[in-house]
mmCIF file with all atom_site columns, C-alpha atoms in Angstrom:
data_model
loop_
_atom_site.group_PDB
_atom_site.id
_atom_site.type_symbol
_atom_site.label_atom_id
_atom_site.label_alt_id
_atom_site.label_comp_id
_atom_site.label_asym_id
_atom_site.label_entity_id
_atom_site.label_seq_id
_atom_site.pdbx_PDB_ins_code
_atom_site.Cartn_x
_atom_site.Cartn_y
_atom_site.Cartn_z
_atom_site.occupancy
_atom_site.B_iso_or_equiv
_atom_site.pdbx_formal_charge
_atom_site.auth_seq_id
_atom_site.auth_comp_id
_atom_site.auth_asym_id
_atom_site.auth_atom_id
_atom_site.pdbx_PDB_model_num
ATOM 1   C CA . UNK A 1 1   ? 0.000   0.000  0.000   1.00 0.00 ? 30  UNK A CA 1
ATOM 2   C CA . UNK A 1 2   ? 2.933   2.337  0.661   1.00 0.00 ? 31  UNK A CA 1
ATOM 3   C CA . UNK A 1 3   ? 4.253   1.829  -2.874  1.00 0.00 ? 32  UNK A CA 1
ATOM 4   C CA . UNK A 1 4   ? 0.836   2.658  -4.324  1.00 0.00 ? 33  UNK A CA 1
ATOM 5   C CA . UNK A 1 5   ? 0.601   5.963  -2.359  1.00 0.00 ? 34  UNK A CA 1
ATOM 6   C CA . UNK A 1 6   ? 4.165   6.867  -3.302  1.00 0.00 ? 35  UNK A CA 1
ATOM 7   C CA . UNK A 1 7   ? 3.345   6.189  -6.968  1.00 0.00 ? 36  UNK A CA 1
ATOM 8   C CA . UNK A 1 8   ? 0.203   8.381  -6.729  1.00 0.00 ? 37  UNK A CA 1
ATOM 9   C CA . UNK A 1 9   ? 2.292   11.210 -5.249  1.00 0.00 ? 38  UNK A CA 1
ATOM 10  C CA . UNK A 1 10  ? 4.858   10.956 -8.065  1.00 0.00 ? 39  UNK A CA 1
ATOM 11  C CA . UNK A 1 11  ? 2.138   10.945 -10.704 1.00 0.00 ? 40  UNK A CA 1
ATOM 12  C CA . UNK A 1 12  ? 0.551   14.005 -9.088  1.00 0.00 ? 41  UNK A CA 1
ATOM 13  C CA . UNK A 1 13  ? 3.877   15.862 -8.943  1.00 0.00 ? 42  UNK A CA 1
ATOM 14  C CA . UNK A 1 14  ? 4.789   15.007 -12.538 1.00 0.00 ? 43  UNK A CA 1
ATOM 15  C CA . UNK A 1 15  ? 1.307   16.007 -13.730 1.00 0.00 ? 44  UNK A CA 1
ATOM 16  C CA . UNK A 1 16  ? 1.571   19.366 -11.958 1.00 0.00 ? 45  UNK A CA 1
ATOM 17  C CA . UNK A 1 17  ? 5.044   19.986 -13.391 1.00 0.00 ? 46  UNK A CA 1
ATOM 18  C CA . UNK A 1 18  ? 3.807   19.231 -16.905 1.00 0.00 ? 47  UNK A CA 1
ATOM 19  C CA . UNK A 1 19  ? 0.759   21.461 -16.405 1.00 0.00 ? 48  UNK A CA 1
ATOM 20  C CA . UNK A 1 20  ? 2.757   24.415 -15.059 1.00 0.00 ? 49  UNK A CA 1
ATOM 21  C CA . UNK A 1 21  ? 5.450   23.870 -17.659 1.00 0.00 ? 50  UNK A CA 1
ATOM 22  C CA . UNK A 1 22  ? 2.915   24.096 -20.452 1.00 0.00 ? 51  UNK A CA 1
ATOM 23  C CA . UNK A 1 23  ? 1.241   27.143 -18.934 1.00 0.00 ? 52  UNK A CA 1
ATOM 24  C CA . UNK A 1 24  ? 4.555   28.885 -18.404 1.00 0.00 ? 53  UNK A CA 1
ATOM 25  C CA . UNK A 1 25  ? 5.702   28.202 -21.958 1.00 0.00 ? 54  UNK A CA 1
ATOM 26  C CA . UNK A 1 26  ? 2.506   29.477 -23.518 1.00 0.00 ? 55  UNK A CA 1
ATOM 27  C CA . UNK A 1 27  ? 3.973   32.899 -24.160 1.00 0.00 ? 56  UNK A CA 1
ATOM 28  C CA . UNK A 1 28  ? 6.887   31.437 -26.109 1.00 0.00 ? 57  UNK A CA 1
ATOM 29  C CA . UNK A 1 29  ? 4.561   29.876 -28.707 1.00 0.00 ? 58  UNK A CA 1
ATOM 30  C CA . UNK A 1 30  ? 3.656   32.149 -31.616 1.00 0.00 ? 59  UNK A CA 1
ATOM 31  C CA . UNK A 1 31  ? -0.069  32.633 -31.289 1.00 0.00 ? 60  UNK A CA 1
ATOM 32  C CA . UNK A 1 32  ? -2.364  34.519 -33.663 1.00 0.00 ? 61  UNK A CA 1
ATOM 33  C CA . UNK A 1 33  ? -3.915  36.401 -30.772 1.00 0.00 ? 62  UNK A CA 1
ATOM 34  C CA . UNK A 1 34  ? -3.125  39.984 -31.688 1.00 0.00 ? 63  UNK A CA 1
ATOM 35  C CA . UNK A 1 35  ? -4.475  40.790 -35.136 1.00 0.00 ? 64  UNK A CA 1
ATOM 36  C CA . UNK A 1 36  ? -3.612  43.745 -37.374 1.00 0.00 ? 65  UNK A CA 1
ATOM 37  C CA . UNK A 1 37  ? -4.393  44.913 -40.894 1.00 0.00 ? 66  UNK A CA 1
ATOM 38  C CA . UNK A 1 38  ? -2.123  44.102 -43.807 1.00 0.00 ? 67  UNK A CA 1
ATOM 39  C CA . UNK A 1 39  ? -2.459  43.647 -47.544 1.00 0.00 ? 68  UNK A CA 1
ATOM 40  C CA . UNK A 1 40  ? -4.390  40.544 -48.477 1.00 0.00 ? 69  UNK A CA 1
ATOM 41  C CA . UNK A 1 41  ? -7.874  39.099 -48.588 1.00 0.00 ? 70  UNK A CA 1
ATOM 42  C CA . UNK A 1 42  ? -10.496 39.304 -45.858 1.00 0.00 ? 71  UNK A CA 1
ATOM 43  C CA . UNK A 1 43  ? -13.878 37.620 -46.055 1.00 0.00 ? 72  UNK A CA 1
ATOM 44  C CA . UNK A 1 44  ? -16.735 39.558 -44.527 1.00 0.00 ? 73  UNK A CA 1
ATOM 45  C CA . UNK A 1 45  ? -20.265 39.246 -43.202 1.00 0.00 ? 74  UNK A CA 1
ATOM 46  C CA . UNK A 1 46  ? -22.413 42.361 -43.254 1.00 0.00 ? 75  UNK A CA 1
ATOM 47  C CA . UNK A 1 47  ? -25.270 42.358 -40.716 1.00 0.00 ? 76  UNK A CA 1
ATOM 48  C CA . UNK A 1 48  ? -28.182 44.750 -40.243 1.00 0.00 ? 77  UNK A CA 1
ATOM 49  C CA . UNK A 1 49  ? -28.868 46.523 -36.953 1.00 0.00 ? 78  UNK A CA 1
ATOM 50  C CA . UNK A 1 50  ? -30.863 43.476 -35.770 1.00 0.00 ? 79  UNK A CA 1
ATOM 51  C CA . UNK A 1 51  ? -28.008 41.053 -36.475 1.00 0.00 ? 80  UNK A CA 1
ATOM 52  C CA . UNK A 1 52  ? -29.538 39.571 -39.648 1.00 0.00 ? 81  UNK A CA 1
ATOM 53  C CA . UNK A 1 53  ? -27.071 38.791 -42.421 1.00 0.00 ? 82  UNK A CA 1
ATOM 54  C CA . UNK A 1 54  ? -27.357 41.214 -45.370 1.00 0.00 ? 83  UNK A CA 1
ATOM 55  C CA . UNK A 1 55  ? -24.392 40.135 -47.470 1.00 0.00 ? 84  UNK A CA 1
ATOM 56  C CA . UNK A 1 56  ? -21.076 38.327 -47.480 1.00 0.00 ? 85  UNK A CA 1
ATOM 57  C CA . UNK A 1 57  ? -18.066 38.599 -49.718 1.00 0.00 ? 86  UNK A CA 1
ATOM 58  C CA . UNK A 1 58  ? -14.407 39.489 -49.889 1.00 0.00 ? 87  UNK A CA 1
ATOM 59  C CA . UNK A 1 59  ? -12.375 42.654 -49.289 1.00 0.00 ? 88  UNK A CA 1
ATOM 60  C CA . UNK A 1 60  ? -8.883  42.718 -50.785 1.00 0.00 ? 89  UNK A CA 1
ATOM 61  C CA . UNK A 1 61  ? -6.529  45.293 -49.316 1.00 0.00 ? 90  UNK A CA 1
ATOM 62  C CA . UNK A 1 62  ? -4.160  45.851 -52.228 1.00 0.00 ? 91  UNK A CA 1
ATOM 63  C CA . UNK A 1 63  ? -2.077  48.723 -50.890 1.00 0.00 ? 92  UNK A CA 1
ATOM 64  C CA . UNK A 1 64  ? -1.151  50.302 -47.577 1.00 0.00 ? 93  UNK A CA 1
ATOM 65  C CA . UNK A 1 65  ? 0.954   53.453 -47.815 1.00 0.00 ? 94  UNK A CA 1
ATOM 66  C CA . UNK A 1 66  ? 1.511   55.843 -44.934 1.00 0.00 ? 95  UNK A CA 1
ATOM 67  C CA . UNK A 1 67  ? -1.870  55.537 -43.203 1.00 0.00 ? 96  UNK A CA 1
ATOM 68  C CA . UNK A 1 68  ? -3.947  55.015 -46.340 1.00 0.00 ? 97  UNK A CA 1
ATOM 69  C CA . UNK A 1 69  ? -5.380  51.654 -47.382 1.00 0.00 ? 98  UNK A CA 1
ATOM 70  C CA . UNK A 1 70  ? -6.910  50.959 -50.806 1.00 0.00 ? 99  UNK A CA 1
ATOM 71  C CA . UNK A 1 71  ? -8.395  47.936 -52.448 1.00 0.00 ? 100 UNK A CA 1
ATOM 72  C CA . UNK A 1 72  ? -11.337 46.135 -53.963 1.00 0.00 ? 101 UNK A CA 1
ATOM 73  C CA . UNK A 1 73  ? -14.343 44.227 -52.678 1.00 0.00 ? 102 UNK A CA 1
ATOM 74  C CA . UNK A 1 74  ? -17.059 42.055 -54.096 1.00 0.00 ? 103 UNK A CA 1
ATOM 75  C CA . UNK A 1 75  ? -20.256 40.561 -52.817 1.00 0.00 ? 104 UNK A CA 1
ATOM 76  C CA . UNK A 1 76  ? -20.431 36.793 -53.060 1.00 0.00 ? 105 UNK A CA 1
ATOM 77  C CA . UNK A 1 77  ? -23.890 36.526 -51.478 1.00 0.00 ? 106 UNK A CA 1
ATOM 78  C CA . UNK A 1 78  ? -26.669 39.083 -51.075 1.00 0.00 ? 107 UNK A CA 1
ATOM 79  C CA . UNK A 1 79  ? -29.276 37.893 -48.604 1.00 0.00 ? 108 UNK A CA 1
ATOM 80  C CA . UNK A 1 80  ? -31.533 40.963 -48.907 1.00 0.00 ? 109 UNK A CA 1
ATOM 81  C CA . UNK A 1 81  ? -32.098 42.103 -52.480 1.00 0.00 ? 110 UNK A CA 1
ATOM 82  C CA . UNK A 1 82  ? -33.876 45.388 -51.746 1.00 0.00 ? 111 UNK A CA 1
ATOM 83  C CA . UNK A 1 83  ? -31.042 46.828 -49.642 1.00 0.00 ? 112 UNK A CA 1
ATOM 84  C CA . UNK A 1 84  ? -30.623 50.271 -51.249 1.00 0.00 ? 113 UNK A CA 1
ATOM 85  C CA . UNK A 1 85  ? -26.976 50.697 -50.213 1.00 0.00 ? 114 UNK A CA 1
ATOM 86  C CA . UNK A 1 86  ? -25.915 47.979 -52.690 1.00 0.00 ? 115 UNK A CA 1
ATOM 87  C CA . UNK A 1 87  ? -26.492 50.497 -55.489 1.00 0.00 ? 116 UNK A CA 1
ATOM 88  C CA . UNK A 1 88  ? -23.869 52.918 -54.167 1.00 0.00 ? 117 UNK A CA 1
ATOM 89  C CA . UNK A 1 89  ? -21.151 50.411 -53.295 1.00 0.00 ? 118 UNK A CA 1
ATOM 90  C CA . UNK A 1 90  ? -18.757 50.621 -56.238 1.00 0.00 ? 119 UNK A CA 1
ATOM 91  C CA . UNK A 1 91  ? -16.427 47.659 -55.655 1.00 0.00 ? 120 UNK A CA 1
ATOM 92  C CA . UNK A 1 92  ? -13.409 49.725 -54.681 1.00 0.00 ? 121 UNK A CA 1
ATOM 93  C CA . UNK A 1 93  ? -12.558 51.403 -51.412 1.00 0.00 ? 122 UNK A CA 1
ATOM 94  C CA . UNK A 1 94  ? -10.078 53.698 -49.785 1.00 0.00 ? 123 UNK A CA 1
ATOM 95  C CA . UNK A 1 95  ? -9.586  54.339 -46.131 1.00 0.00 ? 124 UNK A CA 1
ATOM 96  C CA . UNK A 1 96  ? -7.541  55.521 -43.231 1.00 0.00 ? 125 UNK A CA 1
ATOM 97  C CA . UNK A 1 97  ? -5.559  53.075 -41.125 1.00 0.00 ? 126 UNK A CA 1
ATOM 98  C CA . UNK A 1 98  ? -4.671  53.838 -37.511 1.00 0.00 ? 127 UNK A CA 1
ATOM 99  C CA . UNK A 1 99  ? -1.989  51.279 -36.672 1.00 0.00 ? 128 UNK A CA 1
ATOM 100 C CA . UNK A 1 100 ? -1.830  52.325 -33.020 1.00 0.00 ? 129 UNK A CA 1
ATOM 101 C CA . UNK A 1 101 ? -5.563  51.866 -32.413 1.00 0.00 ? 130 UNK A CA 1
ATOM 102 C CA . UNK A 1 102 ? -5.693  49.026 -34.987 1.00 0.00 ? 131 UNK A CA 1
ATOM 103 C CA . UNK A 1 103 ? -8.702  50.537 -36.744 1.00 0.00 ? 132 UNK A CA 1
ATOM 104 C CA . UNK A 1 104 ? -9.516  50.861 -40.422 1.00 0.00 ? 133 UNK A CA 1
ATOM 105 C CA . UNK A 1 105 ? -12.053 53.424 -41.622 1.00 0.00 ? 134 UNK A CA 1
ATOM 106 C CA . UNK A 1 106 ? -13.238 52.677 -45.161 1.00 0.00 ? 135 UNK A CA 1
ATOM 107 C CA . UNK A 1 107 ? -15.191 54.577 -47.804 1.00 0.00 ? 136 UNK A CA 1
ATOM 108 C CA . UNK A 1 108 ? -16.811 52.005 -50.115 1.00 0.00 ? 137 UNK A CA 1
ATOM 109 C CA . UNK A 1 109 ? -17.538 54.537 -52.868 1.00 0.00 ? 138 UNK A CA 1
ATOM 110 C CA . UNK A 1 110 ? -14.558 56.900 -52.958 1.00 0.00 ? 139 UNK A CA 1
ATOM 111 C CA . UNK A 1 111 ? -15.656 58.729 -56.136 1.00 0.00 ? 140 UNK A CA 1
ATOM 112 C CA . UNK A 1 112 ? -18.784 60.209 -54.518 1.00 0.00 ? 141 UNK A CA 1
ATOM 113 C CA . UNK A 1 113 ? -18.784 62.341 -51.374 1.00 0.00 ? 142 UNK A CA 1
ATOM 114 C CA . UNK A 1 114 ? -22.349 61.609 -50.268 1.00 0.00 ? 143 UNK A CA 1
ATOM 115 C CA . UNK A 1 115 ? -24.517 58.518 -50.606 1.00 0.00 ? 144 UNK A CA 1
ATOM 116 C CA . UNK A 1 116 ? -21.860 56.130 -49.292 1.00 0.00 ? 145 UNK A CA 1
ATOM 117 C CA . UNK A 1 117 ? -21.413 53.158 -47.030 1.00 0.00 ? 146 UNK A CA 1
ATOM 118 C CA . UNK A 1 118 ? -18.675 53.824 -44.507 1.00 0.00 ? 147 UNK A CA 1
ATOM 119 C CA . UNK A 1 119 ? -17.063 51.011 -42.529 1.00 0.00 ? 148 UNK A CA 1
ATOM 120 C CA . UNK A 1 120 ? -15.119 51.363 -39.302 1.00 0.00 ? 149 UNK A CA 1
ATOM 121 C CA . UNK A 1 121 ? -13.506 48.095 -38.214 1.00 0.00 ? 150 UNK A CA 1
ATOM 122 C CA . UNK A 1 122 ? -11.112 47.170 -35.398 1.00 0.00 ? 151 UNK A CA 1
ATOM 123 C CA . UNK A 1 123 ? -8.543  44.394 -35.281 1.00 0.00 ? 152 UNK A CA 1
ATOM 124 C CA . UNK A 1 124 ? -8.993  42.824 -31.860 1.00 0.00 ? 153 UNK A CA 1
ATOM 125 C CA . UNK A 1 125 ? -7.264  40.003 -30.059 1.00 0.00 ? 154 UNK A CA 1
ATOM 126 C CA . UNK A 1 126 ? -8.965  37.239 -32.034 1.00 0.00 ? 155 UNK A CA 1
ATOM 127 C CA . UNK A 1 127 ? -11.371 38.873 -34.503 1.00 0.00 ? 156 UNK A CA 1
ATOM 128 C CA . UNK A 1 128 ? -12.056 41.847 -36.751 1.00 0.00 ? 157 UNK A CA 1
ATOM 129 C CA . UNK A 1 129 ? -15.347 43.509 -35.928 1.00 0.00 ? 158 UNK A CA 1
ATOM 130 C CA . UNK A 1 130 ? -16.918 46.864 -36.601 1.00 0.00 ? 159 UNK A CA 1
ATOM 131 C CA . UNK A 1 131 ? -19.851 48.851 -37.908 1.00 0.00 ? 160 UNK A CA 1
ATOM 132 C CA . UNK A 1 132 ? -21.045 50.089 -41.267 1.00 0.00 ? 161 UNK A CA 1
ATOM 133 C CA . UNK A 1 133 ? -23.192 53.149 -41.887 1.00 0.00 ? 162 UNK A CA 1
ATOM 134 C CA . UNK A 1 134 ? -25.132 54.041 -45.018 1.00 0.00 ? 163 UNK A CA 1
ATOM 135 C CA . UNK A 1 135 ? -25.055 57.820 -45.195 1.00 0.00 ? 164 UNK A CA 1
ATOM 136 C CA . UNK A 1 136 ? -26.711 60.234 -47.634 1.00 0.00 ? 165 UNK A CA 1
ATOM 137 C CA . UNK A 1 137 ? -27.096 64.016 -47.725 1.00 0.00 ? 166 UNK A CA 1
ATOM 138 C CA . UNK A 1 138 ? -29.997 63.529 -45.279 1.00 0.00 ? 167 UNK A CA 1
ATOM 139 C CA . UNK A 1 139 ? -27.773 61.723 -42.769 1.00 0.00 ? 168 UNK A CA 1
ATOM 140 C CA . UNK A 1 140 ? -27.436 58.090 -41.715 1.00 0.00 ? 169 UNK A CA 1
ATOM 141 C CA . UNK A 1 141 ? -30.099 55.972 -43.438 1.00 0.00 ? 170 UNK A CA 1
ATOM 142 C CA . UNK A 1 142 ? -29.089 52.532 -42.200 1.00 0.00 ? 171 UNK A CA 1
ATOM 143 C CA . UNK A 1 143 ? -26.384 50.867 -40.117 1.00 0.00 ? 172 UNK A CA 1
ATOM 144 C CA . UNK A 1 144 ? -25.243 47.537 -38.773 1.00 0.00 ? 173 UNK A CA 1
ATOM 145 C CA . UNK A 1 145 ? -22.294 45.345 -37.859 1.00 0.00 ? 174 UNK A CA 1
ATOM 146 C CA . UNK A 1 146 ? -19.550 43.897 -40.029 1.00 0.00 ? 175 UNK A CA 1
ATOM 147 C CA . UNK A 1 147 ? -17.141 41.040 -39.348 1.00 0.00 ? 176 UNK A CA 1
ATOM 148 C CA . UNK A 1 148 ? -13.912 40.338 -41.216 1.00 0.00 ? 177 UNK A CA 1
ATOM 149 C CA . UNK A 1 149 ? -12.161 36.968 -41.380 1.00 0.00 ? 178 UNK A CA 1
ATOM 150 C CA . UNK A 1 150 ? -8.637  36.538 -42.710 1.00 0.00 ? 179 UNK A CA 1
ATOM 151 C CA . UNK A 1 151 ? -8.325  34.457 -45.825 1.00 0.00 ? 180 UNK A CA 1
ATOM 152 C CA . UNK A 1 152 ? -6.246  31.362 -45.075 1.00 0.00 ? 181 UNK A CA 1
#
């Protein structure tokens, strides 16, 4: 019986050492836990103010220079066909990147100053999330959430 208790103690000690060793080494592993914006493709889901999916597709950031980002986007699925903002979204964007705050403000119709969908998105620890606003000369007409996902 003494040998059995001694064995249980050794197993407990070894298990604790392995557990603490793994926890302590966690910071030395490269983890994708602090996202940022860079050139490349990002899939997106566009949601209305009630959380219903409006559209999904892909944003491609083609250039980042100084604090300006430019690129293209396309809708792969439109879940609501009568969404009036689709008409003003041109397929190209430009925006301002704040690398310190890890935010990207985007104008989805850079050739027109009013009647636009503006996106403000933040790179968080594990996800990209933000809001879009459809704005005309009369003010904000519609808004909702947007989620980005890095293309693998």
